[in-house]
Short mmCIF file of C-alpha atoms in Angstrom, two decimals:
data_model
loop_
_atom_site.label_atom_id
_atom_site.label_comp_id
_atom_site.label_asym_id
_atom_site.label_seq_id
_atom_site.Cartn_x
_atom_site.Cartn_y
_atom_site.Cartn_z
CA MET A 219 -22.59 -39.69 -224.64
CA LEU A 220 -22.01 -38.49 -228.22
CA PRO A 221 -22.43 -34.77 -227.42
CA LEU A 222 -20.05 -35.13 -224.47
CA LEU A 223 -17.51 -36.87 -226.71
CA PHE A 224 -17.53 -33.97 -229.19
CA ALA A 225 -17.34 -31.41 -226.36
CA ARG A 226 -14.35 -33.15 -224.77
CA ARG A 227 -12.57 -33.35 -228.12
CA TYR A 228 -13.08 -29.64 -228.80
CA LEU A 229 -11.68 -28.80 -225.38
CA PHE A 230 -8.90 -31.35 -224.83
CA SER A 231 -7.88 -32.84 -228.17
CA ALA A 232 -4.22 -32.24 -229.05
CA GLN A 233 -5.13 -32.02 -232.75
CA SER A 234 -7.50 -29.08 -232.21
CA ARG A 235 -5.18 -26.59 -230.54
CA SER A 236 -6.19 -23.06 -231.51
CA VAL A 237 -7.00 -19.69 -230.04
CA VAL A 238 -10.30 -21.19 -228.89
CA ASN A 239 -8.46 -23.51 -226.52
CA LEU A 240 -6.50 -20.57 -225.15
CA ILE A 241 -9.67 -18.57 -224.59
CA SER A 242 -11.31 -21.59 -222.96
CA GLY A 243 -8.33 -21.92 -220.59
CA LEU A 244 -8.57 -18.25 -219.70
CA SER A 245 -12.30 -18.71 -219.07
CA VAL A 246 -11.52 -21.53 -216.66
CA ALA A 247 -9.10 -19.29 -214.77
CA ALA A 248 -11.56 -16.37 -214.83
CA LEU A 249 -14.24 -18.57 -213.25
CA ALA A 250 -11.90 -20.16 -210.71
CA MET A 251 -10.78 -16.89 -209.12
CA PRO A 252 -14.20 -15.53 -208.03
CA VAL A 253 -15.33 -18.96 -206.87
CA ALA A 254 -12.22 -19.27 -204.68
CA ALA A 255 -12.72 -15.69 -203.48
CA MET A 256 -16.31 -16.44 -202.44
CA ILE A 257 -15.24 -19.45 -200.37
CA ILE A 258 -12.36 -17.56 -198.75
CA LEU A 259 -14.32 -14.38 -197.99
CA LEU A 260 -17.25 -16.26 -196.48
CA SER A 261 -14.88 -18.37 -194.38
CA VAL A 262 -13.00 -15.30 -193.12
CA PHE A 263 -16.30 -13.67 -192.20
CA ASN A 264 -17.32 -16.87 -190.39
CA GLY A 265 -14.03 -16.75 -188.50
CA PHE A 266 -14.54 -13.19 -187.32
CA GLU A 267 -18.15 -14.01 -186.43
CA MET A 268 -16.96 -17.00 -184.40
CA LEU A 269 -14.34 -14.83 -182.69
CA VAL A 270 -16.90 -12.18 -181.76
CA GLN A 271 -19.34 -14.79 -180.50
CA ALA A 272 -16.62 -16.35 -178.36
CA ASN A 273 -15.85 -12.96 -176.82
CA CYS A 274 -19.53 -12.23 -176.24
CA SER A 275 -20.01 -15.63 -174.62
CA ALA A 276 -17.58 -14.56 -171.89
CA PHE A 277 -20.26 -12.12 -170.67
CA ASP A 278 -23.48 -13.58 -172.10
CA ALA A 279 -24.73 -16.82 -170.59
CA ASP A 280 -26.62 -19.54 -172.45
CA LEU A 281 -29.85 -18.30 -170.86
CA THR A 282 -30.54 -15.07 -168.98
CA LEU A 283 -33.57 -14.60 -166.74
CA SER A 284 -34.70 -11.00 -166.07
CA VAL A 285 -37.85 -9.05 -165.26
CA ARG A 286 -40.05 -7.72 -168.05
CA GLU A 287 -40.67 -4.42 -166.26
CA GLY A 288 -38.19 -2.63 -164.07
CA GLN A 289 -34.54 -3.39 -163.48
CA THR A 290 -34.24 -5.54 -160.36
CA PHE A 291 -36.01 -8.28 -158.47
CA ALA A 292 -35.59 -9.98 -155.11
CA THR A 293 -33.41 -13.06 -155.34
CA GLU A 294 -35.82 -15.08 -153.19
CA GLU A 295 -38.48 -14.70 -155.90
CA ILE A 296 -36.60 -17.27 -157.98
CA ASP A 297 -36.74 -20.88 -156.81
CA THR A 298 -33.20 -21.83 -157.77
CA THR A 299 -33.58 -25.27 -156.21
CA THR A 300 -36.42 -26.16 -158.56
CA LEU A 301 -34.53 -24.71 -161.52
CA ALA A 302 -31.50 -26.85 -160.69
CA ARG A 303 -33.65 -29.98 -161.03
CA ILE A 304 -34.59 -29.15 -164.62
CA PRO A 305 -32.75 -31.49 -167.02
CA GLY A 306 -30.12 -29.51 -168.87
CA VAL A 307 -29.52 -26.82 -166.23
CA ARG A 308 -25.88 -27.03 -165.17
CA ALA A 309 -25.25 -23.89 -163.10
CA GLN A 310 -26.89 -20.61 -162.03
CA SER A 311 -25.59 -17.23 -160.92
CA PHE A 312 -27.27 -13.99 -159.82
CA ILE A 313 -25.88 -10.71 -161.14
CA LEU A 314 -26.62 -7.03 -160.53
CA GLU A 315 -25.65 -4.55 -163.23
CA GLN A 316 -25.79 -0.76 -163.29
CA SER A 317 -23.74 2.17 -164.57
CA VAL A 318 -20.99 3.67 -162.42
CA LEU A 319 -18.26 6.29 -162.67
CA LEU A 320 -14.67 5.17 -162.09
CA GLU A 321 -11.87 7.50 -161.03
CA HIS A 322 -8.15 6.93 -160.59
CA ASN A 323 -5.48 9.61 -160.21
CA GLY A 324 -7.71 12.28 -161.70
CA ARG A 325 -8.81 10.16 -164.68
CA GLN A 326 -12.44 9.21 -165.03
CA ALA A 327 -14.42 6.73 -167.11
CA THR A 328 -18.00 5.48 -167.15
CA ALA A 329 -18.60 1.75 -167.03
CA THR A 330 -21.18 -0.93 -166.34
CA LEU A 331 -20.41 -2.67 -163.09
CA ARG A 332 -21.53 -6.29 -162.90
CA GLY A 333 -21.85 -7.69 -159.43
CA MET A 334 -21.65 -11.49 -159.42
CA ASP A 335 -22.15 -14.15 -156.79
CA ASP A 336 -19.81 -17.03 -155.93
CA ALA A 337 -21.30 -19.33 -158.58
CA TYR A 338 -20.43 -17.00 -161.46
CA GLU A 339 -17.33 -18.95 -162.49
CA GLU A 340 -19.44 -22.08 -162.94
CA VAL A 341 -21.70 -20.27 -165.40
CA LEU A 342 -19.13 -18.16 -167.27
CA PRO A 343 -15.57 -19.41 -166.83
CA PHE A 344 -13.58 -16.20 -166.95
CA GLY A 345 -10.05 -17.35 -166.25
CA GLU A 346 -9.09 -17.76 -169.92
CA ALA A 347 -9.67 -14.04 -170.61
CA LEU A 348 -7.60 -12.94 -167.62
CA THR A 349 -4.17 -11.50 -168.43
CA THR A 350 -3.05 -10.02 -165.11
CA GLY A 351 -3.85 -10.76 -161.48
CA SER A 352 -6.68 -12.99 -160.32
CA GLU A 353 -10.34 -13.35 -161.30
CA ALA A 354 -11.42 -13.37 -157.64
CA VAL A 355 -13.58 -10.33 -156.87
CA ARG A 356 -13.69 -11.00 -153.14
CA ILE A 357 -11.15 -12.53 -150.80
CA GLY A 358 -12.71 -12.85 -147.37
CA GLU A 359 -13.98 -9.37 -146.57
CA LEU A 360 -11.71 -7.67 -149.10
CA GLU A 361 -13.54 -6.43 -152.19
CA ARG A 362 -11.72 -6.24 -155.51
CA LEU A 363 -12.43 -5.26 -159.11
CA VAL A 364 -11.57 -6.99 -162.37
CA ILE A 365 -11.41 -4.58 -165.30
CA GLY A 366 -10.51 -4.66 -168.99
CA GLN A 367 -7.07 -3.84 -170.32
CA THR A 368 -8.45 -0.88 -172.25
CA MET A 369 -10.15 0.46 -169.14
CA ALA A 370 -6.86 0.14 -167.26
CA HIS A 371 -5.16 2.29 -169.91
CA MET A 372 -7.96 4.83 -169.77
CA LEU A 373 -7.53 5.16 -166.00
CA ALA A 374 -3.72 5.17 -166.27
CA ILE A 375 -3.37 2.02 -164.17
CA ARG A 376 0.13 0.70 -164.77
CA SER A 377 0.49 -1.72 -161.88
CA LEU A 378 -1.92 -3.65 -159.68
CA ALA A 379 0.21 -2.68 -156.70
CA ASP A 380 -1.16 0.88 -156.93
CA ALA A 381 -4.55 0.45 -158.52
CA ASP A 382 -7.17 1.63 -156.04
CA VAL A 383 -10.19 2.94 -157.95
CA ASN A 384 -12.95 5.21 -156.67
CA ILE A 385 -16.43 4.00 -157.67
CA TYR A 386 -19.33 6.47 -157.79
CA ALA A 387 -22.89 5.15 -158.05
CA VAL A 388 -26.01 7.31 -158.23
CA ARG A 389 -28.36 7.23 -155.25
CA ARG A 390 -31.63 6.92 -157.08
CA GLU A 391 -33.85 7.10 -154.02
CA SER A 392 -32.72 10.61 -152.97
CA PHE A 393 -31.40 13.17 -155.41
CA SER A 394 -30.52 16.72 -154.38
CA SER A 395 -29.43 19.49 -156.74
CA LEU A 396 -28.11 21.55 -153.79
CA LEU A 397 -25.55 18.99 -152.63
CA PRO A 398 -24.48 17.03 -155.72
CA THR A 399 -21.85 15.03 -153.85
CA ASP A 400 -24.53 13.56 -151.61
CA ASN A 401 -26.25 12.08 -154.66
CA TYR A 402 -23.54 9.44 -155.10
CA THR A 403 -22.39 6.44 -153.14
CA ARG A 404 -18.61 6.30 -153.14
CA ARG A 405 -16.38 3.31 -152.53
CA ARG A 406 -12.63 2.90 -152.97
CA VAL A 407 -11.80 -0.60 -154.21
CA PRO A 408 -8.47 -2.05 -155.40
CA VAL A 409 -8.15 -3.66 -158.83
CA GLY A 410 -7.25 -7.32 -158.52
CA GLY A 411 -7.09 -8.38 -162.16
CA ALA A 412 -7.43 -7.36 -165.80
CA PHE A 413 -8.96 -9.22 -168.72
CA THR A 414 -8.67 -9.04 -172.50
CA LEU A 415 -11.68 -9.41 -174.77
CA ASP A 416 -13.17 -7.27 -177.52
CA LEU A 417 -12.61 -3.51 -177.34
CA GLU A 418 -16.17 -2.60 -176.39
CA THR A 419 -16.29 -5.03 -173.47
CA GLU A 420 -12.89 -3.90 -172.21
CA GLN A 421 -14.02 -0.27 -172.28
CA THR A 422 -17.38 -0.68 -170.60
CA SER A 423 -17.46 -3.73 -168.30
CA VAL A 424 -16.17 -4.05 -164.74
CA LEU A 425 -16.61 -7.09 -162.51
CA ALA A 426 -17.23 -6.94 -158.77
CA SER A 427 -18.91 -9.04 -156.10
CA LEU A 428 -22.68 -9.14 -155.83
CA ARG A 429 -22.43 -7.90 -152.24
CA LEU A 430 -20.49 -4.81 -153.27
CA ALA A 431 -22.93 -4.06 -156.10
CA GLN A 432 -25.92 -4.36 -153.77
CA GLU A 433 -24.30 -1.94 -151.32
CA LEU A 434 -23.33 0.55 -154.02
CA PHE A 435 -26.73 0.59 -155.71
CA ALA A 436 -28.73 0.31 -152.46
CA HIS A 437 -30.41 -2.89 -153.60
CA PRO A 438 -29.94 -5.34 -150.72
CA GLY A 439 -31.05 -8.85 -151.57
CA LYS A 440 -31.80 -7.91 -155.19
CA ALA A 441 -30.43 -8.82 -158.61
CA SER A 442 -30.94 -7.68 -162.17
CA GLY A 443 -30.62 -11.11 -163.75
CA LEU A 444 -30.05 -14.81 -163.27
CA LEU A 445 -27.48 -16.37 -165.59
CA ILE A 446 -28.00 -20.03 -166.46
CA ARG A 447 -25.55 -22.40 -168.06
CA ILE A 448 -26.95 -25.49 -169.74
CA THR A 449 -25.20 -28.81 -170.06
CA GLU A 450 -23.33 -29.57 -173.26
CA GLY A 451 -25.57 -31.15 -175.86
CA ALA A 452 -28.82 -30.08 -174.18
CA ASP A 453 -31.59 -28.51 -176.26
CA THR A 454 -31.54 -24.80 -175.39
CA GLU A 455 -35.12 -24.19 -176.46
CA ARG A 456 -36.44 -27.13 -174.47
CA VAL A 457 -34.58 -25.99 -171.35
CA ARG A 458 -35.91 -22.46 -171.79
CA GLN A 459 -39.50 -23.67 -172.05
CA ALA A 460 -39.04 -25.75 -168.89
CA ILE A 461 -37.70 -22.70 -167.04
CA LYS A 462 -40.64 -20.59 -168.21
CA GLU A 463 -43.02 -23.09 -166.64
CA VAL A 464 -41.27 -22.71 -163.28
CA VAL A 465 -40.78 -18.95 -163.00
CA ASP A 466 -43.43 -16.26 -162.74
CA GLU A 467 -44.87 -14.55 -165.83
CA ARG A 468 -43.13 -11.34 -164.76
CA PHE A 469 -39.85 -12.88 -165.86
CA ARG A 470 -38.54 -13.54 -169.34
CA VAL A 471 -35.87 -16.01 -170.41
CA ARG A 472 -33.64 -15.05 -173.33
CA THR A 473 -30.85 -16.85 -175.11
CA ARG A 474 -27.42 -15.37 -175.82
CA TYR A 475 -28.49 -14.55 -179.35
CA GLU A 476 -31.69 -12.83 -178.27
CA LEU A 477 -29.74 -10.55 -175.95
CA ARG A 478 -27.77 -9.28 -178.95
CA ALA A 479 -30.38 -9.90 -181.63
CA SER A 480 -29.66 -6.72 -183.59
CA PHE A 481 -25.91 -7.40 -183.52
CA TYR A 482 -26.20 -10.94 -184.87
CA ARG A 483 -28.79 -9.79 -187.42
CA ILE A 484 -26.39 -7.16 -188.74
CA MET A 485 -23.60 -9.72 -188.97
CA THR A 486 -25.87 -12.02 -190.98
CA TYR A 487 -26.82 -9.19 -193.34
CA GLU A 488 -23.16 -8.27 -193.81
CA LYS A 489 -22.20 -11.84 -194.59
CA TRP A 490 -24.82 -12.32 -197.27
CA GLY A 491 -24.13 -8.83 -198.57
CA ILE A 492 -20.57 -9.96 -199.20
CA PHE A 493 -21.93 -13.13 -200.80
CA PHE A 494 -24.06 -11.23 -203.32
CA VAL A 495 -21.27 -8.75 -204.12
CA THR A 496 -18.87 -11.60 -204.93
CA LEU A 497 -21.71 -13.33 -206.79
CA LEU A 498 -21.96 -10.26 -209.02
CA VAL A 499 -18.22 -10.51 -209.70
CA LEU A 500 -18.72 -14.18 -210.55
CA ALA A 501 -21.55 -13.32 -212.93
CA VAL A 502 -19.35 -10.81 -214.74
CA ALA A 503 -16.50 -13.34 -214.94
CA SER A 504 -18.90 -15.93 -216.33
CA PHE A 505 -19.36 -13.85 -219.46
CA SER A 506 -15.93 -15.12 -220.52
CA VAL A 507 -17.69 -18.42 -221.18
CA VAL A 508 -20.06 -16.58 -223.51
CA GLY A 509 -17.09 -15.33 -225.52
CA ALA A 510 -15.43 -18.74 -225.62
CA LEU A 511 -18.62 -20.48 -226.81
CA THR A 512 -19.33 -17.79 -229.39
CA ILE A 513 -15.87 -18.08 -230.93
CA LEU A 514 -16.04 -21.87 -230.81
CA ILE A 515 -19.37 -22.01 -232.62
CA VAL A 516 -18.14 -19.61 -235.29
CA GLU A 517 -14.91 -21.58 -235.73
CA LYS A 518 -16.67 -24.95 -235.97
CA HIS A 519 -19.14 -23.95 -238.66
CA ASP A 520 -17.62 -26.58 -240.99
CA ASP A 521 -18.18 -29.26 -238.37
CA ILE A 522 -21.74 -28.05 -237.96
CA PHE A 523 -22.37 -28.45 -241.72
CA THR A 524 -20.81 -31.91 -241.63
CA LEU A 525 -22.85 -33.05 -238.65
CA LYS A 526 -26.02 -31.72 -240.21
CA ALA A 527 -25.24 -33.59 -243.41
CA LEU A 528 -24.83 -36.77 -241.33
CA GLY A 529 -28.31 -36.28 -239.88
CA ALA A 530 -27.67 -34.27 -236.74
CA ASP A 531 -30.63 -32.14 -235.77
CA GLN A 532 -30.70 -28.80 -233.99
CA GLY A 533 -31.13 -30.41 -230.58
CA LEU A 534 -27.96 -32.49 -230.95
CA LEU A 535 -25.90 -29.48 -232.03
CA ARG A 536 -27.17 -27.45 -229.10
CA THR A 537 -26.36 -30.28 -226.73
CA ILE A 538 -22.77 -30.54 -228.01
CA PHE A 539 -21.98 -26.88 -227.37
CA ARG A 540 -24.01 -26.87 -224.19
CA HIS A 541 -21.76 -29.65 -222.89
CA GLU A 542 -18.75 -27.61 -224.00
CA GLY A 543 -19.91 -24.68 -221.85
CA TRP A 544 -20.63 -26.99 -218.95
CA LEU A 545 -17.14 -28.52 -219.17
CA ILE A 546 -15.52 -25.07 -219.04
CA CYS A 547 -17.67 -24.08 -216.06
CA LEU A 548 -17.06 -27.41 -214.32
CA LEU A 549 -13.28 -27.08 -214.66
CA GLY A 550 -13.33 -23.47 -213.47
CA GLY A 551 -15.64 -24.22 -210.57
CA ALA A 552 -13.66 -27.28 -209.48
CA ALA A 553 -10.39 -25.35 -209.61
CA GLY A 554 -11.88 -22.46 -207.65
CA LEU A 555 -13.39 -24.74 -205.02
CA GLY A 556 -10.12 -26.60 -204.65
CA VAL A 557 -8.11 -23.42 -204.17
CA GLY A 558 -10.69 -21.82 -201.88
CA ILE A 559 -11.25 -24.83 -199.65
CA GLY A 560 -7.55 -25.66 -199.52
CA ALA A 561 -6.50 -22.12 -198.59
CA THR A 562 -9.27 -21.86 -196.00
CA LEU A 563 -8.45 -25.14 -194.28
CA MET A 564 -4.72 -24.36 -194.22
CA GLN A 565 -5.38 -20.98 -192.61
CA GLN A 566 -7.89 -22.49 -190.21
CA HIS A 567 -5.52 -25.17 -188.95
CA PHE A 568 -2.11 -23.53 -189.29
CA GLY A 569 -2.76 -19.76 -189.21
CA LEU A 570 -0.29 -19.00 -191.98
CA ILE A 571 -1.41 -15.40 -192.61
CA GLU A 572 -1.05 -13.21 -189.53
CA ILE A 573 -2.80 -9.92 -188.82
CA PRO A 574 -0.25 -7.13 -189.42
CA ALA A 575 -1.05 -5.39 -186.14
CA GLU A 576 -0.86 -6.03 -182.43
CA SER A 577 -4.03 -7.80 -181.36
CA PHE A 578 -5.00 -9.21 -177.98
CA LEU A 579 -7.63 -11.47 -179.55
CA THR A 580 -5.84 -13.43 -182.25
CA LYS A 581 -2.52 -13.37 -184.09
CA SER A 582 -3.70 -14.77 -187.43
CA TYR A 583 -6.80 -14.14 -189.49
CA PRO A 584 -9.60 -16.31 -188.09
CA VAL A 585 -11.41 -18.49 -190.64
CA GLU A 586 -14.03 -21.20 -190.37
CA PHE A 587 -15.06 -23.35 -193.31
CA ARG A 588 -18.75 -24.28 -193.32
CA PRO A 589 -20.33 -26.83 -195.69
CA THR A 590 -23.46 -24.67 -195.94
CA ASP A 591 -21.40 -21.89 -197.54
CA LEU A 592 -19.98 -24.40 -200.00
CA LEU A 593 -23.48 -25.50 -200.99
CA ALA A 594 -24.58 -21.90 -201.46
CA VAL A 595 -21.59 -21.09 -203.68
CA VAL A 596 -22.02 -24.27 -205.75
CA ALA A 597 -25.75 -23.66 -206.23
CA ALA A 598 -25.25 -20.03 -207.26
CA PHE A 599 -22.39 -20.88 -209.60
CA ALA A 600 -24.33 -23.74 -211.22
CA ALA A 601 -27.37 -21.52 -211.78
CA ILE A 602 -25.34 -18.73 -213.42
CA SER A 603 -23.29 -21.15 -215.54
CA CYS A 604 -26.28 -23.09 -216.83
CA LEU A 605 -28.21 -19.92 -217.60
CA LEU A 606 -25.40 -18.22 -219.54
CA THR A 607 -24.50 -21.40 -221.41
CA GLU A 608 -28.09 -22.04 -222.44
CA VAL A 609 -28.70 -18.46 -223.58
CA THR A 610 -25.43 -18.36 -225.57
CA VAL A 611 -25.98 -21.67 -227.33
CA ARG A 612 -29.60 -20.91 -228.23
CA SER A 613 -28.73 -17.46 -229.58
CA MET A 614 -25.75 -18.61 -231.65
CA ILE A 615 -27.01 -21.87 -233.13
CA LYS A 616 -29.91 -20.63 -235.18
CA LYS A 617 -30.74 -19.87 -238.76
CA ARG A 618 -28.23 -17.35 -240.10
CA ARG A 619 -29.38 -16.35 -243.53
CA ASN A 620 -26.27 -14.36 -244.27
CA LYS A 621 -23.97 -17.38 -243.64
CA LYS A 622 -26.37 -20.07 -244.79
CA LEU A 623 -26.36 -21.86 -241.40
CA ARG A 624 -29.71 -23.52 -241.34
CA LEU A 625 -30.06 -26.04 -238.54
#
C-alpha cells in the first residue's frame, strides 16, 4: 500500500504540480488514442466481416452436399426422407449450377445459373434481398429468371416489362467446330425479379428453376448439390456427421465456411494484420511512459535520498515508480477503452457515421463489438505496459556514481 500511496501522490497531489504532471497527462492521452483505435478498427472490421457473411449466406446454405468426383448426381441417389428425420435438419433443396451466357439487346455477360427446386425458399429465404419483381422462378409453366442489379445494368435491362433474356448453355455431349451454333442450347426467358447483394454475387449469379436448368444443361433428373438448412441452435458438426452416416462415401458434406475457406482465412489474416499494425503504434506510443518515468525519477532524486535515509531499500523504490508507471498506463488504457467501446456501441446501435457513397448494402459503417477483441487488446496493452515500465524503472534506479545515487 505504501508504494501505491507515493505513486498516487506523485501523480495526483495538488502540491506537486510540475512539468512531470503535464508529461504524465500527455502520456495518458498518447496511450488512450491507440487503444481506442484498436477497439474501433477491430469492430469495424468485424462489422464488414458480418456484412459479407450475411450476403454470402443468401447463397451458401448451412450444409451443402455434393459429389467428390464429377459435377452432377442423380437426385434419387439421395434418400431425402431419411435425411429429414435427422435431428437438426430443417429443410432441403436440390440445385443444379453451371455457367451460361446471357444476351439482351446485343449485350452479353457470362454468369452462373443456379437451378433450384420448390423447397429452395425454405433453405435460403431470398425475399429480403429482392428489390424489384418477385422471387418466383416459375409460375405454372412459365419460366422466369431472377438476376442481380449489377447484371441488369450490364445487360441494359431498365424495366421488367421488356426484359426477355437469351440463355446459351454449352452442349457438352456433342461439340462441333463446323457448326458452332449447334453447340449451344438456347432458351429465351423473361426476367421476373432483381436482387441486391454484394457486387460479385450480383455480377455472376442468376436464379432459375431446377427444371429449366436440367433442360438447358441436358441433365434430366440430376443435381449438382443438395442444400440443407439446420434448425436454430442445432450443432452443425453433429448434424454433418449424422448426414455422412446416411449418404454414400461418394458424397461430401461441407459447411458454409468450408465452401469459402480461403475467403474466410484471408479475412482472418487481414483482421489480425490490422491488430498487429495498431499494436505497433501502441508500442511506439507507450514510450511516452518511458519519458515520463525517466523525468520523474530524475526530479525526485531528493525524495529518493530521503526515503533511503529512512530505511527504504532498492526494492521499495522500484515498486514506487513501478506503480507510477502502472497508474499512467491504467488511466490511459481505461480512457482508451471507454472511448473505443462507447464509440463502437453508438455506431453499432445508431449508425451515426454514414458511408459517403451510394451503397445497396448498408447506409452506415457496419461495426460489431466482440468481447474477445477487448480481451486481446487488454492483454496486449498490459504486456507492453508492464514490460516498458519494468525496464525503465530497473535501468533508471541504479547506482549512479556521477550523481552519488546509491540504492
